mmCIF file of C-alpha atoms in Angstrom:
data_model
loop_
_atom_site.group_PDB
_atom_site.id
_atom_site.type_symbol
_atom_site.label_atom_id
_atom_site.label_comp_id
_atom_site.label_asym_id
_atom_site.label_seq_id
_atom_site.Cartn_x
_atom_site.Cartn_y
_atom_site.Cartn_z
ATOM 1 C CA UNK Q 1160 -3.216 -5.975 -87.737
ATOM 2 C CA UNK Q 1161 -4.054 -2.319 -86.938
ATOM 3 C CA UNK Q 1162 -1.161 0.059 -86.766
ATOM 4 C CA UNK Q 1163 -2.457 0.958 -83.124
ATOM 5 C CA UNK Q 1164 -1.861 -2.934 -82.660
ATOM 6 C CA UNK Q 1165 1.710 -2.751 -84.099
ATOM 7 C CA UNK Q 1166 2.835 0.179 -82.235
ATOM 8 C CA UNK Q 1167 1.586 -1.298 -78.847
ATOM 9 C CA UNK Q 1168 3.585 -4.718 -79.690
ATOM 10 C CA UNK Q 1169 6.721 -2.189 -80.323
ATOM 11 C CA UNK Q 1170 6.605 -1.685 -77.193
ATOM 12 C CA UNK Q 1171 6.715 -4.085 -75.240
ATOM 13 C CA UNK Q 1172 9.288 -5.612 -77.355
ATOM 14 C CA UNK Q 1173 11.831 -5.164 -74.361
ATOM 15 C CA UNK Q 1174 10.378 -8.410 -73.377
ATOM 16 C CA UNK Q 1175 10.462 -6.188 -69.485
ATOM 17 C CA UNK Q 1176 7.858 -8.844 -68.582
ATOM 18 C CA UNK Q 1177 6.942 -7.076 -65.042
ATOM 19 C CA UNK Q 1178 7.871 -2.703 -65.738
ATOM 20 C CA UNK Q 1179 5.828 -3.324 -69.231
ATOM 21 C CA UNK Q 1180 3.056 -5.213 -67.343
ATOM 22 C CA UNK Q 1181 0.694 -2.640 -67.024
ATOM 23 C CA UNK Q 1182 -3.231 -3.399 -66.528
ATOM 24 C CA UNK Q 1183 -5.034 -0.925 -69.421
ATOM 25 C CA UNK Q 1184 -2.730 -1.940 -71.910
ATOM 26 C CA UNK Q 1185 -2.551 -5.654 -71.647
ATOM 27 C CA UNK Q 1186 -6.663 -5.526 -72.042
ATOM 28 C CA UNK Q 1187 -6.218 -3.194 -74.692
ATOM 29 C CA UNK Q 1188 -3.812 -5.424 -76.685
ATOM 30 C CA UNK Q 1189 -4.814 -9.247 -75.549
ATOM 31 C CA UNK Q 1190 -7.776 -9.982 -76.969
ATOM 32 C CA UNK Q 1191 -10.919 -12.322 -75.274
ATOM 33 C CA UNK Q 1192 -9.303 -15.331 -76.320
ATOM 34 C CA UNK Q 1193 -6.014 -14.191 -75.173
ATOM 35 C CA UNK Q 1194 -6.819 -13.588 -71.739
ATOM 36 C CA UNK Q 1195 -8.424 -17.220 -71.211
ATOM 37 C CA UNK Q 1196 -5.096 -18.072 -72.872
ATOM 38 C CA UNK Q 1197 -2.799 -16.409 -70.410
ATOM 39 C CA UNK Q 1198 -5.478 -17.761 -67.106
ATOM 40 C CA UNK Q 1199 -5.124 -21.129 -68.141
ATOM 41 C CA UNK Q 1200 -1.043 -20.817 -68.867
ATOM 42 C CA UNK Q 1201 -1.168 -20.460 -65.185
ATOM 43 C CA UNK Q 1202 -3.524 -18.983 -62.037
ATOM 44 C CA UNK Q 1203 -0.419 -17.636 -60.755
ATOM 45 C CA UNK Q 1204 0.500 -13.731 -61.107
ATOM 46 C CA UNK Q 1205 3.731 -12.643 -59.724
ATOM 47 C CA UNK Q 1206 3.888 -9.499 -61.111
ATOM 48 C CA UNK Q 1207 1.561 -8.637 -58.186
ATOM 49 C CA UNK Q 1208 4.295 -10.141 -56.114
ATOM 50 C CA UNK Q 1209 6.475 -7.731 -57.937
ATOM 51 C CA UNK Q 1210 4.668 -4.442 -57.259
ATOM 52 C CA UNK Q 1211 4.776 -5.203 -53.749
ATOM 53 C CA UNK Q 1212 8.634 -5.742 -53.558
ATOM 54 C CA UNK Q 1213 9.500 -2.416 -55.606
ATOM 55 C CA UNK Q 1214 7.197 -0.439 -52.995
ATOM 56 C CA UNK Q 1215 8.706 -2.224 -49.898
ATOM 57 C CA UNK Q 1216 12.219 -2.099 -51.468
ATOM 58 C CA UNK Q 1217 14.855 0.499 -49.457
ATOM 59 C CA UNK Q 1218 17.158 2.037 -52.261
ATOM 60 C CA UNK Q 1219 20.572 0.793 -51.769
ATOM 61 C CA UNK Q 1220 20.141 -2.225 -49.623
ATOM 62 C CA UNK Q 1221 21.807 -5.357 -51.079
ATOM 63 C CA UNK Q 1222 23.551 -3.172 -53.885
ATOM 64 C CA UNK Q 1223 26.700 -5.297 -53.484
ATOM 65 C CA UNK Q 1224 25.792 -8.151 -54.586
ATOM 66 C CA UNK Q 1225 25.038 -6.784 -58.076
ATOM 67 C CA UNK Q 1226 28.125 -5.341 -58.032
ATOM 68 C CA UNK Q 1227 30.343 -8.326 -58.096
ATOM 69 C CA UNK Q 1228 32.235 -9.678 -60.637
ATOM 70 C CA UNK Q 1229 29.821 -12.879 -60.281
ATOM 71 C CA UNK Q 1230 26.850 -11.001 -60.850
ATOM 72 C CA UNK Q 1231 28.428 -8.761 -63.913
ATOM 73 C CA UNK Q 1232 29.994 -11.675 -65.895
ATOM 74 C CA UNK Q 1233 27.004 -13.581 -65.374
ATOM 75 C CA UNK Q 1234 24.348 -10.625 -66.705
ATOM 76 C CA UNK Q 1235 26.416 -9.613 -69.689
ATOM 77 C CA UNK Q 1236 28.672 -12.272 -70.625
ATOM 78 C CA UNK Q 1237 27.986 -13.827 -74.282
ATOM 79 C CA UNK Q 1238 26.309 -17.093 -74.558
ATOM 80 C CA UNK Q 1239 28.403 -20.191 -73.286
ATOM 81 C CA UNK Q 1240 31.209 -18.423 -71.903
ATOM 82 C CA UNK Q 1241 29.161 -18.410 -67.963
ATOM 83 C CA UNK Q 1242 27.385 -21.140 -66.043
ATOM 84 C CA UNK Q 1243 24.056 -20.370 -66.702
ATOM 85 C CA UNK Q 1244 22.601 -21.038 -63.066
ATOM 86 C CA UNK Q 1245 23.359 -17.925 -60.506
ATOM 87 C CA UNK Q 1246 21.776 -19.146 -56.903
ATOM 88 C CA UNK Q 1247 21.918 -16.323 -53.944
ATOM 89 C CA UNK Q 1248 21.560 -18.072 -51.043
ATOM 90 C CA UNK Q 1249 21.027 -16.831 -47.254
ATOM 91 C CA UNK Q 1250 18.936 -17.491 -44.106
ATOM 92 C CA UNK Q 1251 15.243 -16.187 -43.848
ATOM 93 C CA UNK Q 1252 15.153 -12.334 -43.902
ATOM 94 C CA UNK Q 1253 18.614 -11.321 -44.765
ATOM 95 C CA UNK Q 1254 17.319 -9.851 -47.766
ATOM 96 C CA UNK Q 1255 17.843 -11.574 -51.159
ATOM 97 C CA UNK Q 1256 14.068 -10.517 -52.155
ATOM 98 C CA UNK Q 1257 15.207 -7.226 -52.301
ATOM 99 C CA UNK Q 1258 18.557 -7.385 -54.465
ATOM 100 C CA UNK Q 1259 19.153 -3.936 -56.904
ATOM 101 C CA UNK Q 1260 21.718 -3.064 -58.034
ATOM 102 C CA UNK Q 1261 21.913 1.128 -58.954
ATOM 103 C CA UNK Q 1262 24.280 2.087 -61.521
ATOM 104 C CA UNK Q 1263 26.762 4.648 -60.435
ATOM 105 C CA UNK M 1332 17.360 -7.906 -59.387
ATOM 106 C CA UNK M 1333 14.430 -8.417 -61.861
ATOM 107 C CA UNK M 1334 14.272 -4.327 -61.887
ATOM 108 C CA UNK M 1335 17.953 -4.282 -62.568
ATOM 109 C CA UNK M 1336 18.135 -7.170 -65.180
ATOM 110 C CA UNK M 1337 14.999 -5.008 -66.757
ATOM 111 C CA UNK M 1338 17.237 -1.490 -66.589
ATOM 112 C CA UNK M 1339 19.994 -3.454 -68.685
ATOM 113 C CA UNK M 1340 17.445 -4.794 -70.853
ATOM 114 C CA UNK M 1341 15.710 -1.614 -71.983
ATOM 115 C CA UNK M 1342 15.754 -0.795 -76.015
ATOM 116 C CA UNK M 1343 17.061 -4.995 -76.416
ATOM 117 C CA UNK M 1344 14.857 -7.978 -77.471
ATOM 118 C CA UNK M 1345 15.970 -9.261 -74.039
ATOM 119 C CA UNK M 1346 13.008 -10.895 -71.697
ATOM 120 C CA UNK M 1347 13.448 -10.688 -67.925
ATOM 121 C CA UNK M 1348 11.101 -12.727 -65.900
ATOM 122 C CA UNK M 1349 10.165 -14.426 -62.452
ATOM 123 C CA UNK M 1350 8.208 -15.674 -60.284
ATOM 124 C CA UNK M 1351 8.380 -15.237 -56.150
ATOM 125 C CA UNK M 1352 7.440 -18.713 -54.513
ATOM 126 C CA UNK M 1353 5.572 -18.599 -51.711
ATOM 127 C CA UNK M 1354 4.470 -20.821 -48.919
ATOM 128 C CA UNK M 1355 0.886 -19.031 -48.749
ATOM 129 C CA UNK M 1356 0.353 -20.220 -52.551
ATOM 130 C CA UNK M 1357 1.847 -23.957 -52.006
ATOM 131 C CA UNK M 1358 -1.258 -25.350 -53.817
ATOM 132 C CA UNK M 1359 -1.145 -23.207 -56.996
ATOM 133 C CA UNK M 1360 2.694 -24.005 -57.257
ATOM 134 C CA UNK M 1361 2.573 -26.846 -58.766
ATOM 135 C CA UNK M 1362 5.422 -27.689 -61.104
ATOM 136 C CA UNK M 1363 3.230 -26.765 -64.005
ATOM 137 C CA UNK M 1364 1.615 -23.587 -62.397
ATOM 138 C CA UNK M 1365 5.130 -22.376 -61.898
ATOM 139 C CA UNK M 1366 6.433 -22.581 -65.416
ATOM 140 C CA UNK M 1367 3.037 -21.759 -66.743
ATOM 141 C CA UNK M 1368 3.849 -18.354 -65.200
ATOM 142 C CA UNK M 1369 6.838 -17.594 -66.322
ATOM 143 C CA UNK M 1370 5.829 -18.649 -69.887
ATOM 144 C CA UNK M 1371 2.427 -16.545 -69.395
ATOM 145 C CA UNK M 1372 4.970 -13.392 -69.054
ATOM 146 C CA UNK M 1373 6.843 -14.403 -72.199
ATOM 147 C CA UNK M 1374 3.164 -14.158 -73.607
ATOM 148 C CA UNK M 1375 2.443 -11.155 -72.411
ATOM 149 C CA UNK M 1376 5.614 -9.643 -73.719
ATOM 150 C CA UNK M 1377 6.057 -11.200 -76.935
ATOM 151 C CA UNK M 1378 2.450 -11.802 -78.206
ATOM 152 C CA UNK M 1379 0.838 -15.131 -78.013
ATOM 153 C CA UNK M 1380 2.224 -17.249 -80.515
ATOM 154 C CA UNK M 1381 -0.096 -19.476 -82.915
ATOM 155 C CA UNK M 1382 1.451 -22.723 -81.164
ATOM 156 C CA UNK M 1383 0.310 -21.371 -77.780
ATOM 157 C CA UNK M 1384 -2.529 -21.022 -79.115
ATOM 158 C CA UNK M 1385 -3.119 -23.955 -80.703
ATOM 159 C CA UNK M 1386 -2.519 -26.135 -77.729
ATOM 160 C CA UNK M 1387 -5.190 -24.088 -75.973
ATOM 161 C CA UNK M 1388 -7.463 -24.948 -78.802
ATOM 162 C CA UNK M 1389 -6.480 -28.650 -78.697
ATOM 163 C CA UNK M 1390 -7.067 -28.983 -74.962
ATOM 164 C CA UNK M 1391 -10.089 -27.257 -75.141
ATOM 165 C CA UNK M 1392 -11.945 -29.658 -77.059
ATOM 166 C CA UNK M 1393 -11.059 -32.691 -74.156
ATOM 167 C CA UNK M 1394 -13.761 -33.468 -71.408
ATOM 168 C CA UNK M 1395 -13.205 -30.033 -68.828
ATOM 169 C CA UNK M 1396 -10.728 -28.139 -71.125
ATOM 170 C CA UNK M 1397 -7.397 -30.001 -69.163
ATOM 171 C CA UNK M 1398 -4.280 -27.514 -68.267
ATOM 172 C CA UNK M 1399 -1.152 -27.880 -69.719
ATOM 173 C CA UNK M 1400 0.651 -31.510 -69.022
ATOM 174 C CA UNK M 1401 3.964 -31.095 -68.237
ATOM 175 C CA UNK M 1402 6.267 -32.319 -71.457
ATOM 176 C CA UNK M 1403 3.835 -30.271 -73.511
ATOM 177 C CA UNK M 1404 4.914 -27.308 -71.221
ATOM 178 C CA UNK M 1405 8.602 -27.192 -71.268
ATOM 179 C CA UNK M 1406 8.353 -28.164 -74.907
ATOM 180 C CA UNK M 1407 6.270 -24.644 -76.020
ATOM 181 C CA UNK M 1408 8.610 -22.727 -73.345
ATOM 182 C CA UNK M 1409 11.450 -24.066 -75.578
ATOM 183 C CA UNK M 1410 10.267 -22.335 -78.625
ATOM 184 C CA UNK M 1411 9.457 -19.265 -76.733
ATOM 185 C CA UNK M 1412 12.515 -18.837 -75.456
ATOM 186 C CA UNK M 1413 14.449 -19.841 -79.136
ATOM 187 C CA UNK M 1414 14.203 -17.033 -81.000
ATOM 188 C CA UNK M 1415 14.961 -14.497 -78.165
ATOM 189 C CA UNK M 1416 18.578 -13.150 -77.854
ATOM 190 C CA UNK M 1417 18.600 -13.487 -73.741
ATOM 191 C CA UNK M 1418 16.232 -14.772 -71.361
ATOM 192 C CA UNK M 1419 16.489 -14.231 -67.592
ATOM 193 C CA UNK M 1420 14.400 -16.513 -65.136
ATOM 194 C CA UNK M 1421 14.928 -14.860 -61.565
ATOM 195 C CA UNK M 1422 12.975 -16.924 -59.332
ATOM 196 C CA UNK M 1423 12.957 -15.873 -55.741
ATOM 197 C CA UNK M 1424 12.559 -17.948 -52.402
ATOM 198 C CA UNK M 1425 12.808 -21.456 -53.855
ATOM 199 C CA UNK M 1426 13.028 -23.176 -50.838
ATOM 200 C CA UNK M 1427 9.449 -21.959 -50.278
ATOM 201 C CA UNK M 1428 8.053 -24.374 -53.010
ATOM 202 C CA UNK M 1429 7.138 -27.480 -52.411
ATOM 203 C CA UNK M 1430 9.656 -30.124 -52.604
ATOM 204 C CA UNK M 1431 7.578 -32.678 -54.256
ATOM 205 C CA UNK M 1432 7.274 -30.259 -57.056
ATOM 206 C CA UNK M 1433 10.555 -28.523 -56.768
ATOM 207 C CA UNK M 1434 12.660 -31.283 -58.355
ATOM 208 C CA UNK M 1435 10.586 -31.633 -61.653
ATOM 209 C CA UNK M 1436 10.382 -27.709 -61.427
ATOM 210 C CA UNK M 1437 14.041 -27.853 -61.789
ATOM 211 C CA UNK M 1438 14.759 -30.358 -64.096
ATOM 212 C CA UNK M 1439 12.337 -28.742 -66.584
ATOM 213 C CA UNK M 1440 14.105 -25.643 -66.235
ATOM 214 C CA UNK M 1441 17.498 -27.389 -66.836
ATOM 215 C CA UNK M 1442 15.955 -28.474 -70.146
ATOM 216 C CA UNK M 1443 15.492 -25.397 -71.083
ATOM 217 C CA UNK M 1444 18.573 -24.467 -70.352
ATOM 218 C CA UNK M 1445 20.219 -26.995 -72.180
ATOM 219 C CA UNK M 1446 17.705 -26.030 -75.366
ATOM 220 C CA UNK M 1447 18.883 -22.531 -75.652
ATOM 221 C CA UNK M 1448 21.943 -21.105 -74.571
ATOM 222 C CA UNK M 1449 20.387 -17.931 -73.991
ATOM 223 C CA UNK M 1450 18.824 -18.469 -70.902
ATOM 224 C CA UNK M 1451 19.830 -17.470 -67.811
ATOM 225 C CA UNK M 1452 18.690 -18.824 -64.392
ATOM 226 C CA UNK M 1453 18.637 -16.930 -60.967
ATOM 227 C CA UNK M 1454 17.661 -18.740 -58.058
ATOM 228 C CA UNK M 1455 17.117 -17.170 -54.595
ATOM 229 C CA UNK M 1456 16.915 -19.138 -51.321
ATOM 230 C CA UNK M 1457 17.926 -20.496 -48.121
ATOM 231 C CA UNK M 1458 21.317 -22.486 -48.252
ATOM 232 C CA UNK M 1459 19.482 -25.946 -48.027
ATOM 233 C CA UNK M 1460 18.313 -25.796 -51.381
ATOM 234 C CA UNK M 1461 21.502 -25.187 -52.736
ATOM 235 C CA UNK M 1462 22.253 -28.960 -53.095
ATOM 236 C CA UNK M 1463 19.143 -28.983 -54.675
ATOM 237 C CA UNK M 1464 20.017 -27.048 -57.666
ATOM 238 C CA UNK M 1465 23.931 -27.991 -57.607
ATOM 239 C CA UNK M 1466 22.655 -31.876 -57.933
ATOM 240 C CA UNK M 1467 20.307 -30.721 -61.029
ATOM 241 C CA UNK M 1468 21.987 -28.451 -63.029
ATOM 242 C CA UNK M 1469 25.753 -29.560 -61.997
ATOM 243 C CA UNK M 1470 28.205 -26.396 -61.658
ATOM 244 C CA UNK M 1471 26.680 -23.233 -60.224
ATOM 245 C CA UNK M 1472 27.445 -19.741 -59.525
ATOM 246 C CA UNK M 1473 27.127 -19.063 -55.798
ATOM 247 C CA UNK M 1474 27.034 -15.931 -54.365
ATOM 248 C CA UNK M 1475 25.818 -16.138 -50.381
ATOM 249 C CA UNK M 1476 24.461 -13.302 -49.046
ATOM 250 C CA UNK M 1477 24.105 -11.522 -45.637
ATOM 251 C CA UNK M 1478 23.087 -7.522 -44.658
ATOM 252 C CA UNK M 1479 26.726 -5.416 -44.780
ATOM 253 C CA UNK M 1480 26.650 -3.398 -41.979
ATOM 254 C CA UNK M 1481 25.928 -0.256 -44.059
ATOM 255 C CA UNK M 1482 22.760 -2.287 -45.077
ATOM 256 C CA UNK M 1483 21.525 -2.446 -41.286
ATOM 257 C CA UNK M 1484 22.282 1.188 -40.418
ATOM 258 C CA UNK M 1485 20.242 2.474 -43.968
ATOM 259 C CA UNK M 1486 17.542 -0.161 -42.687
ATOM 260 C CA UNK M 1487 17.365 1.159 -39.228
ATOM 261 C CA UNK M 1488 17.359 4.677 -40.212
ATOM 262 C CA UNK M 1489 14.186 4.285 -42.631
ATOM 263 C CA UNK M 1490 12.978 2.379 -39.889
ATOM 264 C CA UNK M 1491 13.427 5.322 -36.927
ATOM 265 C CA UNK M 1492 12.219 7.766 -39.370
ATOM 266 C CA UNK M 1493 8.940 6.275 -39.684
ATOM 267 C CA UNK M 1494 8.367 5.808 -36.034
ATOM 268 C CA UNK M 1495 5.092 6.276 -34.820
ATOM 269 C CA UNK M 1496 5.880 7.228 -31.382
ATOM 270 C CA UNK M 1497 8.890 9.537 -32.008
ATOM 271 C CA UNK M 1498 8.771 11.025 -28.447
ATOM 272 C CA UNK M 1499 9.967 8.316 -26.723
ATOM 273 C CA UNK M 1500 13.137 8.248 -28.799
ATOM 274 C CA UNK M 1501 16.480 10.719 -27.363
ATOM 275 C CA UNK M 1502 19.618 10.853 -29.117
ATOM 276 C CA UNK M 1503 21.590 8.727 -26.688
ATOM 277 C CA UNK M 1504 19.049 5.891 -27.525
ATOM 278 C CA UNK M 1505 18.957 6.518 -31.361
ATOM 279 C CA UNK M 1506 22.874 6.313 -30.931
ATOM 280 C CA UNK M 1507 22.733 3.045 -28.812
ATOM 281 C CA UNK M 1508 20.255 1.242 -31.443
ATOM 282 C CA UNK M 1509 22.490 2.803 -34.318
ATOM 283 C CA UNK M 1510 25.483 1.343 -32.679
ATOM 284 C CA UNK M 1511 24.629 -1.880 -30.935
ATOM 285 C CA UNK M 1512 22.270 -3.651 -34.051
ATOM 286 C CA UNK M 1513 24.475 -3.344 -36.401
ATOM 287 C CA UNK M 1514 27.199 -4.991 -34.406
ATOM 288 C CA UNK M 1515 24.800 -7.550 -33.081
ATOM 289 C CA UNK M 1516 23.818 -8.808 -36.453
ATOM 290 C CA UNK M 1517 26.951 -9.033 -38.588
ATOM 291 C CA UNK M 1518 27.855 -11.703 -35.717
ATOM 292 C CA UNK M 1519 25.428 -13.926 -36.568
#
């Protein structure tokens, strides 16, 4: 493995599946085989999905939802202490697409 | 959420994924199209591991190259998930898949769950598919979720400020929309 190799695989090791995702770098570091690989894992691409959403998104919006004790416990809480299942539910359009939660 | 989960994760061996369901895509989101994409982002993320490859390579050799069957499936998205220290699943609009997928979509996920107690699941979606995922994974964190009214006045702002016909608007009506909508909706 090439140190180039290495270094890209350092960083994506944040796992940030959709804010590493980016288009020059995943050809530059899957190889042929790897991209039939990932196409036949699935057709699906949400990260598309995912641009989308972060353009449409209005800063702010939703913010306390993310800032409940639900929400906390559940993101940082060790292992087995939470229920692992968190469902936000609401009628069509209220906004759960669009949850963030800004640090302040 | 997935941006947030990813903030928190930054610098940490900590994988945040998702997937948005959609009733546009119904016929890709099949139960194994669905997980298949949320293990694909694993992939992408970690590396493809030889076992992920090797099951490509197995299938490959059968009459058409066959996808993924199901069992298989949950099985390598058990061993991707293992050795990480969290995993969060966010998947958004679940009511928006198709039911006759949804339930095997969920008890997969629940196995994976129960695998590795690392793994996190957020679920999005109208109220109806709360029994759904109550009846599948048992107890559940519930959060509902409707606009506060400082939600609808930022909304409505962006909104005004991006008209395209800004002459029609006075301050009296600005005022009236600003004070009326807001009021409107948090009655519903």
């Amino acid at each position: 493995m090439s140190s180039e190799h290495q270094q890209a695989i350092g960083n994506v090791n944040s796992f940030n599946a959709f804010t590493n995702y980016n288009i020059v770098n995943f050809n530059a570091e899957i190889d042929a085989e790897g991209r039939q690989i990932l196409q036949w894992l699935s057709p699906l691409e949400p990260q598309q999905r995912h641009q989308g959403v972060q353009t449409n998104r209005l800063d702010g919006i939703g913010n306390w939802v993310l800032g409940t004790n639900e929400f906390r416990k559940w993101s940082v809480e060790e292992d087995g202490c939470v229920e692992p299942v968190l469902f936000c539910d609401g009628n069509p359009g209220v906004g759960k697409t669009y949850l963030r939660y800004e640090d302040c | 959420m997935i941006d947030t989960l990813c903030d928190q994760a930054k610098g940490k061996d900590i994988a945040v994924v998702g997937l948005y369901c959609d009733f546009l895509a119904q016929q890709e989101q099949t139960t194994t199209g669905m997980l298949g994409a949320i293990l694909k982002q694993l992939a992408v993320g970690g590396g493809i591991s030889e076992y992920i490859r090797q099951a490509f390579q197995e299938a490959k050799k059968e009459f058409g190259g066959r996808s993924l069957r199901l069992p298989e499936l949950v099985e390598i998205m058990k061993k991707a998930v293992a050795p990480l220290p969290r995993v969060f699943i966010c998947i958004d609009a679940l009511d928006e898949s198709t039911p006759k997928h949804r339930r095997a979509f969920l008890e997969s996920l629940r196995e994976i769950v129960r695998a590795s107690v690392n793994t996190r699941i957020f679920f999005t979606g109208r109220p109806h598919v709360g029994d759904e995922i109550m009846k599948c994974f048992g107890r559940v964190i519930r959060i509902p979720v409707s606009p506060t009214r400082g939600d609808i006045r930022s909304y409505l702002e962006m909104r005004l400020g991006s008209d395209t016909d800004p002459d029609v608007m006075d301050d009296e009506l600005r005022a009236d929309i600003m004070r009326v909508i807001p009021e409107k909706v948090s009655e519903v």
